[in-house]
């Protein structure tokens, strides 16, 4: 060979000599081989890496690292090495001059090596410039160089010992110094450099150690050990977690995805438009009429959009492609290495058979086996790490994209995706993607593994492999069919899950109404109905998957009866890709379903920001200009506002009045750009503030709700609070204005919420104000105060443009202009006087209502003194609207009289924030807490009980059978291989084959059995647990729902139930499988080489410690992750509810940032948990690799006494052990972390419950209450054990059929009275007697069915109208129509296309607030009970409808007892009696006329509302 000409001056020495290298007890390489190959290998490696690495560093510049001692040392050594190599070179030249002719290799090798050392020195510096703290490329280079040098070193020493004096002293000295320097370089390159200048880690309090870890630490995941130790010593907390790497934060990731998605959308739109515009030109020329053109264009656009939908897959690929490429390379390396194991095993078995082979070969094979296994471990986990981190980024990106999209979609698009669906997109679908990233490479890797395995098998076994291959090929279509079926089931499952979550969301939002109407059971039935559907689908897919498992296992039995263990090892490799393929396929199916859902959501139409011209308009004649505008809620709806024309001059005050449902709120939405503008021109000048009809309050401190992201200006803040009458409320709140407000403002009364919402708008200090009836929810005198101080001509906003939707007649004379709306059109417009003169509909409307109070009003408005002396709305922590009082009694303790109150202008800021320190921590909502410590055994027991103990033990038994059969069959195989061969064949082949086949069959049957058992058991369990959870949540008292954020509950119902449904059964199967596999492998190794008993226990101990060490941290991380997940959903829910407010105030960016922060907090807990997984796996696989090492080593040591069959058996089993150990720990921790779901679902069963729903013994007769007499005897009520009484000694008897009004300032205890009557809160003292029955003695449903309430805020559930009126289907259609007619809804309902089956959207969004109120009235009319309670039911209704309602109640409930809580006194002026409450006591109780003469509290209230 040509190599010889390099080495030889005369052709004496050969390049390779097998006698010297292999067939000897003391192997060595030839001189020539040493001088060429061993010197060149490291050089070639470095030169191949150099170009790629150089380009990579050019692109990824992390900043500049300062020179350090470490760096100087490395560089100096590099130069020294170069000098030594070239010394060799010059020595060769010198020898030439002395006429000693050496072969050319003595010149070539030192030259090559010298240049390479220079390159290495250059790279050391270049890496420093580019900020690389620790380099893998260089470490591997030094390692290879050292390895090659070691071989030469050994050989040189042997040589010197043999030859003695005649050695080449100069070259020996240079070589030894070279060897030492390379060793030092290797050691130095293990240490990391200091971090680059100006990197983020410098100013970070707790940076992630990954970036600054050394290469060795990175590949073994050593850098996480610190956290693990901390987690082992004490449970981790959120503050222990590292910050995310910059590349993993939402800011970085979401931006990338958004950018590509926009490009993609733009591209597809371009294609669509190309198709569109060609015909448009012709239309234009032939037809001058614009409308027709538009129509034609629309027709053409529709089909073209379908052809080219923007592809989300492409976008994801562009964003995350590079990472997948990296993972592809790692995976390919790993797969190729996987097959080295069986090949080395083959050599090892041959070695055991060949008794003459020298011992060192056995040790070599053992070493190779171990090295291979270790390398495989390191590569595999780098691959996993990349996959998981990419998955994490993907999830972040998806959540960010969904959140951003939710802020801009149109209202019609909102209808198609409910809150539940969108939350599911964020939780379930994002999770699906994350799971897929780990599997995606299996799509090419599994077939590759199969092909390689089959090729090697063919080499081992020849044609008999084909039988197995045929079976496999036949199974592929079967699997495909199954995957398709699974996909349809998956879609169905997701759909019913969505519906269930949506329904749960509504139940939680309307829980108060459910309790008041006693409708819990009807809704429980609905949820369970949907759940049944969901489980049906699950059952189908379980049956499918079990069948698949059976088939897969069975084919292995066809294959296995072959001769040797190499094949067995290969079949084990084969088994993995074949088992995982169905999993990958189903995972891909799920992800494709999710991908489609996401794509649909992300391509919903968005609000057109240009439909409304915002900003300063130069030649504008007014601040708001609307010309010939027509609006609809979505493109395909009929327009709801028709040709609207009006101009609002700057700084004027405009009122919009009209009937319920005539489009007042819609007009404001149109001005905000929330509606779809069909035609016309709309311009709004300057910034806008908006106060919606139903106040939207964030779960944050009161102060943050008002400031709403603007900067804090103390003086302005105080002015606003004062003007909005919030001072008294703030004084009463537990920590002043820093009190946390619950979700949707549960701990504020309706009036307080509205005022906070108003204060937010006023504080923002914008140019245009849109008020959607903010005064309806507050008392008359507070309304008047707010009007005077804020909205009216003398208020804070007097120079701004204000548009006020209102039902209050008294404010109209003060308006600059009034717009009267009927049926989506403007019917009249003008000032108050003009409209009276026109004598149109408006004048008519006024005459009915305003009779005499007009002059009073004017008088009042001119004399502000009347107002000042009165206390403002006695604000207290109560929720008037949703009746969720929490600390209301505080109003009693802070006695509230004129003297104690300082005049307003003296209130100092300190007093505003007078929150005492100890109360500062007062939190209302309980955050989702993380339990600590081990999951208790009782939880597993609970789970087994809910499966059913029979099934549990049966499945464990079947598992045992399966594995015993598997072990037996392999042992039988090893006996068979050792059968002596006589005349070229073995005896007893048939017996052997028969037994082997039988064992195989029994294995198959056992597998089928346990798969079925576990899956069916899982379904039983999840059904059982869900029913329990639902029942327990519905049985909880009202106070529970106030304390628990709905996000937590929804999380329980979606995520935890999903885990119990689909994750836990799978994990249990895998856990059991891997547990028995490990035990089996250990038994086999012990049987083959009993000496292994010395090693296995210590390794087992190491294993156990590592595992315990890990589980402590991992479990806590998982809990932290799941706790930090709730806020992401809560915040998202909140955003969806307040999206119009956020858009109006143009606060989208701040909310996006908040959402990103919350997601990052969640990922902060997730990232360490994936790294911990890798940490563990690397440690454990090393334990497993040690088992391989010892199994092989003992086999080599004892080879003379062992049969090759047993050696094969024990080593092939030990090769599997690593995989199984890995699985076992992963499954143990998965099981522990996922069983937490059971724990959390069970958690709610221990909560306090309200009284039983029905009590047989004390159930009142059906005709009860026959008269409707209500008697309060010494009644008192408190909200929590530790609080004062809210109502005290209430003594009053209300006769049957009497009409009684209940009035009082806010917080006087009016709503508390009704809550007591319905036993939403149980009495503290005294009792309520209805027709002789003490209500506390009967079941809650018995009570609540017999009393009817029309609640303050009308809640509807999504479903048909009919369902909303009569969820139990008790009444006939005629009865329902009658009640609708009486509620003045008949015309409206009969005009709907579906009449009674009209679908109400979530929360009744598609009816106006007034219409919802009427639906509630219809409910009451249907129930026709003897006692009716009205909780300020008419606040959101215009006066005319109010009158209708009042007259309906008078006629229809003539012989019933009616209790009305009134804010508008005119509704109760003709009642028989009025009860006036103050501070929880009855202060006056008489007929209205008498009370007015007394000149007491009632009189002053009447005066406020202008009735006197």
CSV table of C-alpha atoms in Angstrom, one decimal, residues 111-434:
chain,number,residue,atom,x,y,z
A,111,UNK,CA,4.4,19.3,9.8
A,112,UNK,CA,0.7,18.4,9.9
A,113,UNK,CA,0.6,18.2,13.7
A,114,UNK,CA,2.3,21.6,14.0
A,115,UNK,CA,-0.1,23.4,11.7
A,116,UNK,CA,-3.0,21.7,13.6
A,117,UNK,CA,-1.7,23.0,16.9
A,118,UNK,CA,-1.5,26.5,15.5
A,119,UNK,CA,-5.2,26.1,14.4
A,120,UNK,CA,-6.1,24.9,17.9
A,121,UNK,CA,-4.4,28.0,19.4
A,122,UNK,CA,-6.2,30.3,17.0
A,123,UNK,CA,-9.6,28.6,17.9
A,124,UNK,CA,-8.9,29.1,21.6
A,125,UNK,CA,-8.6,32.8,21.1
A,126,UNK,CA,-11.4,33.0,18.5
A,127,UNK,CA,-13.8,31.3,21.0
A,128,UNK,CA,-12.8,33.9,23.6
A,129,UNK,CA,-13.7,36.7,21.3
A,130,UNK,CA,-17.1,35.2,20.5
A,131,UNK,CA,-18.0,34.5,24.1
A,132,UNK,CA,-17.8,30.7,24.2
A,133,UNK,CA,-17.3,29.8,27.9
A,134,UNK,CA,-16.6,26.1,27.4
A,135,UNK,CA,-16.0,24.4,24.1
A,136,UNK,CA,-17.0,20.9,23.2
A,137,UNK,CA,-15.1,20.8,19.9
A,138,UNK,CA,-11.7,21.5,21.5
A,139,UNK,CA,-12.3,19.1,24.4
A,140,UNK,CA,-13.0,16.3,22.0
A,141,UNK,CA,-9.9,17.2,20.0
A,142,UNK,CA,-7.6,17.1,23.0
A,143,UNK,CA,-9.2,13.9,24.2
A,144,UNK,CA,-8.7,12.2,20.8
A,145,UNK,CA,-5.1,13.5,20.7
A,146,UNK,CA,-4.4,12.1,24.2
A,147,UNK,CA,-6.0,8.7,23.4
A,148,UNK,CA,-3.8,8.3,20.3
A,149,UNK,CA,-0.8,9.5,22.1
A,150,UNK,CA,-1.4,7.0,25.0
A,151,UNK,CA,-1.2,4.1,22.6
A,152,UNK,CA,2.1,5.3,21.1
A,153,UNK,CA,3.3,6.0,24.7
A,154,UNK,CA,2.7,2.4,25.8
A,155,UNK,CA,4.3,1.1,22.7
A,156,UNK,CA,7.4,3.4,23.1
A,157,UNK,CA,7.9,2.2,26.7
A,158,UNK,CA,7.6,-1.5,25.7
A,159,UNK,CA,10.1,-0.8,22.9
A,160,UNK,CA,12.6,0.9,25.2
A,161,UNK,CA,12.4,-2.0,27.7
A,162,UNK,CA,13.1,-4.4,24.9
A,163,UNK,CA,15.9,-2.5,23.1
A,164,UNK,CA,17.5,-0.7,26.0
A,165,UNK,CA,20.2,1.8,24.9
A,166,UNK,CA,19.7,2.1,21.2
A,167,UNK,CA,16.6,4.5,21.3
A,168,UNK,CA,16.2,7.8,19.5
A,169,UNK,CA,16.7,10.0,22.6
A,170,UNK,CA,15.7,13.4,21.0
A,171,UNK,CA,12.4,12.0,19.6
A,172,UNK,CA,11.6,10.3,22.8
A,173,UNK,CA,12.1,13.5,24.8
A,174,UNK,CA,9.9,15.6,22.4
A,175,UNK,CA,7.2,12.9,22.4
A,176,UNK,CA,7.0,12.6,26.2
A,177,UNK,CA,6.8,16.4,26.6
A,178,UNK,CA,4.1,16.5,23.8
A,179,UNK,CA,2.2,13.8,25.8
A,180,UNK,CA,2.3,15.8,29.1
A,181,UNK,CA,1.3,19.0,27.4
A,182,UNK,CA,-1.7,17.4,25.7
A,183,UNK,CA,-2.8,16.0,29.0
A,184,UNK,CA,-2.6,19.4,30.7
A,185,UNK,CA,-4.5,21.0,27.8
A,186,UNK,CA,-7.2,18.4,28.2
A,187,UNK,CA,-7.5,19.1,31.9
A,188,UNK,CA,-7.6,22.9,31.3
A,189,UNK,CA,-10.3,22.6,28.7
A,190,UNK,CA,-12.6,21.0,31.2
A,191,UNK,CA,-12.9,24.3,33.1
A,192,UNK,CA,-15.3,27.0,31.9
A,193,UNK,CA,-14.2,30.6,31.2
A,194,UNK,CA,-15.7,33.6,33.0
A,195,UNK,CA,-19.0,34.9,31.5
A,196,UNK,CA,-18.7,37.4,28.6
A,197,UNK,CA,-19.0,41.2,29.3
A,198,UNK,CA,-22.4,42.8,29.2
A,199,UNK,CA,-24.3,39.4,29.3
A,200,UNK,CA,-27.7,39.3,30.9
A,201,UNK,CA,-26.5,36.9,33.6
A,202,UNK,CA,-24.5,39.7,35.2
A,203,UNK,CA,-27.5,41.7,36.4
A,204,UNK,CA,-29.7,38.7,37.0
A,205,UNK,CA,-30.3,37.7,40.6
A,206,UNK,CA,-30.6,34.0,39.9
A,207,UNK,CA,-29.4,33.2,36.4
A,208,UNK,CA,-29.6,29.8,34.9
A,209,UNK,CA,-26.2,28.1,35.4
A,210,UNK,CA,-26.5,26.3,32.1
A,211,UNK,CA,-24.8,29.0,30.0
A,212,UNK,CA,-21.8,29.3,32.2
A,213,UNK,CA,-21.3,25.5,32.8
A,214,UNK,CA,-18.4,23.6,31.3
A,215,UNK,CA,-18.9,21.3,28.4
A,216,UNK,CA,-18.6,18.2,30.6
A,217,UNK,CA,-21.1,19.6,33.0
A,218,UNK,CA,-23.5,20.3,30.2
A,219,UNK,CA,-23.3,16.8,28.6
A,220,UNK,CA,-23.7,15.1,32.0
A,221,UNK,CA,-26.2,17.7,33.3
A,222,UNK,CA,-24.0,18.3,36.3
A,223,UNK,CA,-25.0,22.0,36.5
A,224,UNK,CA,-28.4,21.2,37.9
A,225,UNK,CA,-27.1,19.3,40.9
A,226,UNK,CA,-27.1,22.4,43.1
A,227,UNK,CA,-30.9,22.7,42.7
A,228,UNK,CA,-31.4,19.0,43.3
A,229,UNK,CA,-29.5,19.2,46.6
A,230,UNK,CA,-31.6,22.2,47.6
A,231,UNK,CA,-34.8,20.4,46.7
A,232,UNK,CA,-33.7,17.4,48.6
A,233,UNK,CA,-33.0,19.4,51.8
A,234,UNK,CA,-36.3,21.3,51.8
A,235,UNK,CA,-39.2,21.6,49.4
A,236,UNK,CA,-38.4,24.1,46.7
A,237,UNK,CA,-40.2,27.4,46.4
A,238,UNK,CA,-40.8,29.7,43.5
A,239,UNK,CA,-37.9,32.0,44.5
A,240,UNK,CA,-35.4,29.2,44.2
A,241,UNK,CA,-36.0,28.8,40.5
A,242,UNK,CA,-33.6,30.2,38.0
A,243,UNK,CA,-34.6,32.9,35.5
A,244,UNK,CA,-35.2,31.6,32.0
A,245,UNK,CA,-32.6,31.8,29.4
A,246,UNK,CA,-33.2,34.7,27.1
A,247,UNK,CA,-33.9,32.5,24.1
A,248,UNK,CA,-36.7,30.7,26.1
A,249,UNK,CA,-38.6,33.8,27.2
A,250,UNK,CA,-42.0,34.7,25.7
A,251,UNK,CA,-40.7,38.0,24.4
A,252,UNK,CA,-38.2,36.2,22.1
A,253,UNK,CA,-40.2,33.2,21.1
A,254,UNK,CA,-43.6,34.7,20.4
A,255,UNK,CA,-42.1,37.5,18.4
A,256,UNK,CA,-40.6,35.0,16.0
A,257,UNK,CA,-43.7,33.0,15.5
A,258,UNK,CA,-45.9,36.1,15.1
A,259,UNK,CA,-43.5,37.4,12.5
A,260,UNK,CA,-43.6,34.3,10.4
A,261,UNK,CA,-47.3,33.9,10.8
A,262,UNK,CA,-48.0,37.4,9.5
A,263,UNK,CA,-45.7,36.8,6.5
A,264,UNK,CA,-47.5,33.5,5.8
A,265,UNK,CA,-51.0,35.2,6.0
A,266,UNK,CA,-49.8,38.0,3.8
A,267,UNK,CA,-48.5,35.5,1.2
A,268,UNK,CA,-51.7,33.5,1.1
A,269,UNK,CA,-53.8,36.6,0.9
A,270,UNK,CA,-51.7,37.8,-2.0
A,271,UNK,CA,-52.4,34.5,-3.8
A,272,UNK,CA,-56.1,34.9,-3.0
A,273,UNK,CA,-56.1,38.5,-4.2
A,274,UNK,CA,-54.4,37.6,-7.5
A,275,UNK,CA,-57.3,35.3,-8.2
A,276,UNK,CA,-59.8,38.0,-7.2
A,277,UNK,CA,-58.9,41.1,-9.0
A,278,UNK,CA,-58.9,40.0,-12.6
A,279,UNK,CA,-62.7,40.0,-13.0
A,280,UNK,CA,-63.2,43.1,-10.9
A,281,UNK,CA,-61.8,45.3,-13.6
A,282,UNK,CA,-64.4,44.1,-16.1
A,283,UNK,CA,-67.2,44.7,-13.6
A,284,UNK,CA,-66.0,48.2,-13.0
A,285,UNK,CA,-66.1,49.0,-16.7
A,286,UNK,CA,-69.5,47.5,-17.4
A,287,UNK,CA,-71.2,48.8,-14.3
A,288,UNK,CA,-70.6,52.1,-12.7
A,289,UNK,CA,-72.6,51.2,-9.6
A,290,UNK,CA,-70.2,50.6,-6.7
A,291,UNK,CA,-72.4,48.3,-4.7
A,292,UNK,CA,-72.7,45.7,-7.3
A,293,UNK,CA,-68.9,45.6,-7.7
A,294,UNK,CA,-68.5,45.0,-4.0
A,295,UNK,CA,-70.9,42.2,-4.1
A,296,UNK,CA,-69.2,40.5,-7.0
A,297,UNK,CA,-65.9,40.9,-5.3
A,298,UNK,CA,-67.2,39.3,-2.2
A,299,UNK,CA,-68.4,36.3,-4.2
A,300,UNK,CA,-65.1,35.8,-5.8
A,301,UNK,CA,-63.1,36.2,-2.6
A,302,UNK,CA,-65.0,33.4,-0.8
A,303,UNK,CA,-64.0,30.4,-2.8
A,304,UNK,CA,-60.4,31.5,-3.3
A,305,UNK,CA,-59.8,31.8,0.4
A,306,UNK,CA,-60.6,28.2,0.9
A,307,UNK,CA,-58.0,27.0,-1.5
A,308,UNK,CA,-55.1,28.7,0.1
A,309,UNK,CA,-55.4,28.8,3.9
A,310,UNK,CA,-52.3,29.9,5.6
A,311,UNK,CA,-50.4,26.9,6.8
A,312,UNK,CA,-49.6,26.9,10.4
A,313,UNK,CA,-47.3,23.9,10.0
A,314,UNK,CA,-45.0,25.8,7.6
A,315,UNK,CA,-44.8,28.6,10.1
A,316,UNK,CA,-43.9,26.4,13.0
A,317,UNK,CA,-41.3,24.7,10.8
A,318,UNK,CA,-39.8,28.0,9.9
A,319,UNK,CA,-39.7,29.1,13.6
A,320,UNK,CA,-38.4,25.9,15.1
A,321,UNK,CA,-36.8,24.2,12.1
A,322,UNK,CA,-33.1,24.7,13.1
A,323,UNK,CA,-33.7,23.0,16.5
A,324,UNK,CA,-35.2,20.0,14.8
A,325,UNK,CA,-32.2,19.7,12.5
A,326,UNK,CA,-29.9,19.5,15.5
A,327,UNK,CA,-32.1,16.9,17.2
A,328,UNK,CA,-32.1,15.0,13.9
A,329,UNK,CA,-28.3,14.7,13.9
A,330,UNK,CA,-28.2,13.6,17.5
A,331,UNK,CA,-30.9,11.0,17.0
A,332,UNK,CA,-29.2,9.6,13.9
A,333,UNK,CA,-25.9,9.1,15.8
A,334,UNK,CA,-27.7,7.4,18.6
A,335,UNK,CA,-29.6,5.1,16.3
A,336,UNK,CA,-26.5,3.9,14.6
A,337,UNK,CA,-24.8,3.3,18.0
A,338,UNK,CA,-27.7,1.3,19.2
A,339,UNK,CA,-26.8,-1.5,16.9
A,340,UNK,CA,-23.2,-1.7,18.0
A,341,UNK,CA,-24.4,-3.4,21.2
A,342,UNK,CA,-25.7,-6.6,19.5
A,343,UNK,CA,-22.7,-6.7,17.2
A,344,UNK,CA,-20.2,-6.6,20.1
A,345,UNK,CA,-22.4,-9.2,21.8
A,346,UNK,CA,-21.9,-11.5,18.8
A,347,UNK,CA,-18.1,-11.1,19.1
A,348,UNK,CA,-18.3,-11.7,22.8
A,349,UNK,CA,-20.3,-15.0,22.4
A,350,UNK,CA,-17.8,-16.1,19.8
A,351,UNK,CA,-15.0,-15.3,22.2
A,352,UNK,CA,-16.6,-17.4,25.0
A,353,UNK,CA,-16.9,-20.2,22.5
A,354,UNK,CA,-13.3,-20.0,21.3
A,355,UNK,CA,-11.3,-21.3,24.3
A,356,UNK,CA,-7.9,-20.4,22.8
A,357,UNK,CA,-8.5,-16.6,22.4
A,358,UNK,CA,-6.3,-14.4,24.5
A,359,UNK,CA,-8.0,-13.0,27.6
A,360,UNK,CA,-7.4,-9.3,26.8
A,361,UNK,CA,-9.8,-9.6,23.8
A,362,UNK,CA,-12.7,-10.3,26.2
A,363,UNK,CA,-11.7,-7.3,28.3
A,364,UNK,CA,-11.6,-5.2,25.1
A,365,UNK,CA,-15.1,-6.2,24.1
A,366,UNK,CA,-16.3,-5.5,27.6
A,367,UNK,CA,-14.7,-2.1,27.6
A,368,UNK,CA,-16.1,-1.3,24.1
A,369,UNK,CA,-19.6,-2.4,25.2
A,370,UNK,CA,-19.4,-0.1,28.2
A,371,UNK,CA,-17.9,2.9,26.3
A,372,UNK,CA,-20.6,2.5,23.6
A,373,UNK,CA,-23.4,2.3,26.1
A,374,UNK,CA,-22.1,5.5,27.9
A,375,UNK,CA,-21.7,7.4,24.7
A,376,UNK,CA,-25.2,6.4,23.6
A,377,UNK,CA,-26.5,7.6,26.9
A,378,UNK,CA,-24.9,11.1,26.6
A,379,UNK,CA,-26.0,11.5,23.0
A,380,UNK,CA,-29.5,10.4,23.6
A,381,UNK,CA,-30.0,12.8,26.5
A,382,UNK,CA,-28.6,15.7,24.6
A,383,UNK,CA,-31.2,14.9,21.9
A,384,UNK,CA,-34.0,14.7,24.5
A,385,UNK,CA,-32.9,18.0,26.0
A,386,UNK,CA,-33.1,19.8,22.7
A,387,UNK,CA,-36.5,18.3,22.0
A,388,UNK,CA,-37.9,19.2,25.3
A,389,UNK,CA,-36.6,22.8,25.3
A,390,UNK,CA,-38.0,23.2,21.8
A,391,UNK,CA,-41.3,21.8,23.0
A,392,UNK,CA,-41.3,24.3,25.8
A,393,UNK,CA,-40.7,27.1,23.4
A,394,UNK,CA,-43.4,25.8,21.1
A,395,UNK,CA,-45.9,25.9,24.0
A,396,UNK,CA,-44.9,29.4,24.9
A,397,UNK,CA,-45.3,30.5,21.3
A,398,UNK,CA,-48.7,28.9,21.0
A,399,UNK,CA,-50.0,30.5,24.2
A,400,UNK,CA,-48.6,33.9,23.2
A,401,UNK,CA,-50.1,33.7,19.8
A,402,UNK,CA,-53.5,32.7,21.1
A,403,UNK,CA,-53.5,35.4,23.7
A,404,UNK,CA,-52.5,38.1,21.1
A,405,UNK,CA,-55.1,36.8,18.7
A,406,UNK,CA,-57.8,36.9,21.4
A,407,UNK,CA,-57.2,40.6,21.8
A,408,UNK,CA,-58.0,41.4,18.2
A,409,UNK,CA,-60.7,39.0,17.0
A,410,UNK,CA,-64.1,40.3,16.1
A,411,UNK,CA,-67.2,39.7,18.2
A,412,UNK,CA,-68.7,37.3,15.7
A,413,UNK,CA,-65.5,35.3,15.9
A,414,UNK,CA,-65.8,35.4,19.7
A,415,UNK,CA,-69.2,33.7,19.3
A,416,UNK,CA,-67.7,30.8,17.4
A,417,UNK,CA,-65.0,30.1,20.0
A,418,UNK,CA,-66.2,30.3,23.5
A,419,UNK,CA,-64.0,31.1,26.4
A,420,UNK,CA,-63.9,27.4,27.2
A,421,UNK,CA,-62.6,26.5,23.8
A,422,UNK,CA,-59.9,29.2,23.8
A,423,UNK,CA,-58.7,28.2,27.2
A,424,UNK,CA,-58.5,24.6,25.9
A,425,UNK,CA,-56.4,25.8,23.0
A,426,UNK,CA,-54.0,27.2,25.5
A,427,UNK,CA,-54.0,24.3,27.9
A,428,UNK,CA,-54.7,21.1,26.1
A,429,UNK,CA,-53.6,21.8,22.5
A,430,UNK,CA,-50.4,23.6,23.4
A,431,UNK,CA,-49.6,20.5,25.6
A,432,UNK,CA,-50.3,18.2,22.7
A,433,UNK,CA,-47.6,20.0,20.6
A,434,UNK,CA,-45.2,19.9,23.4
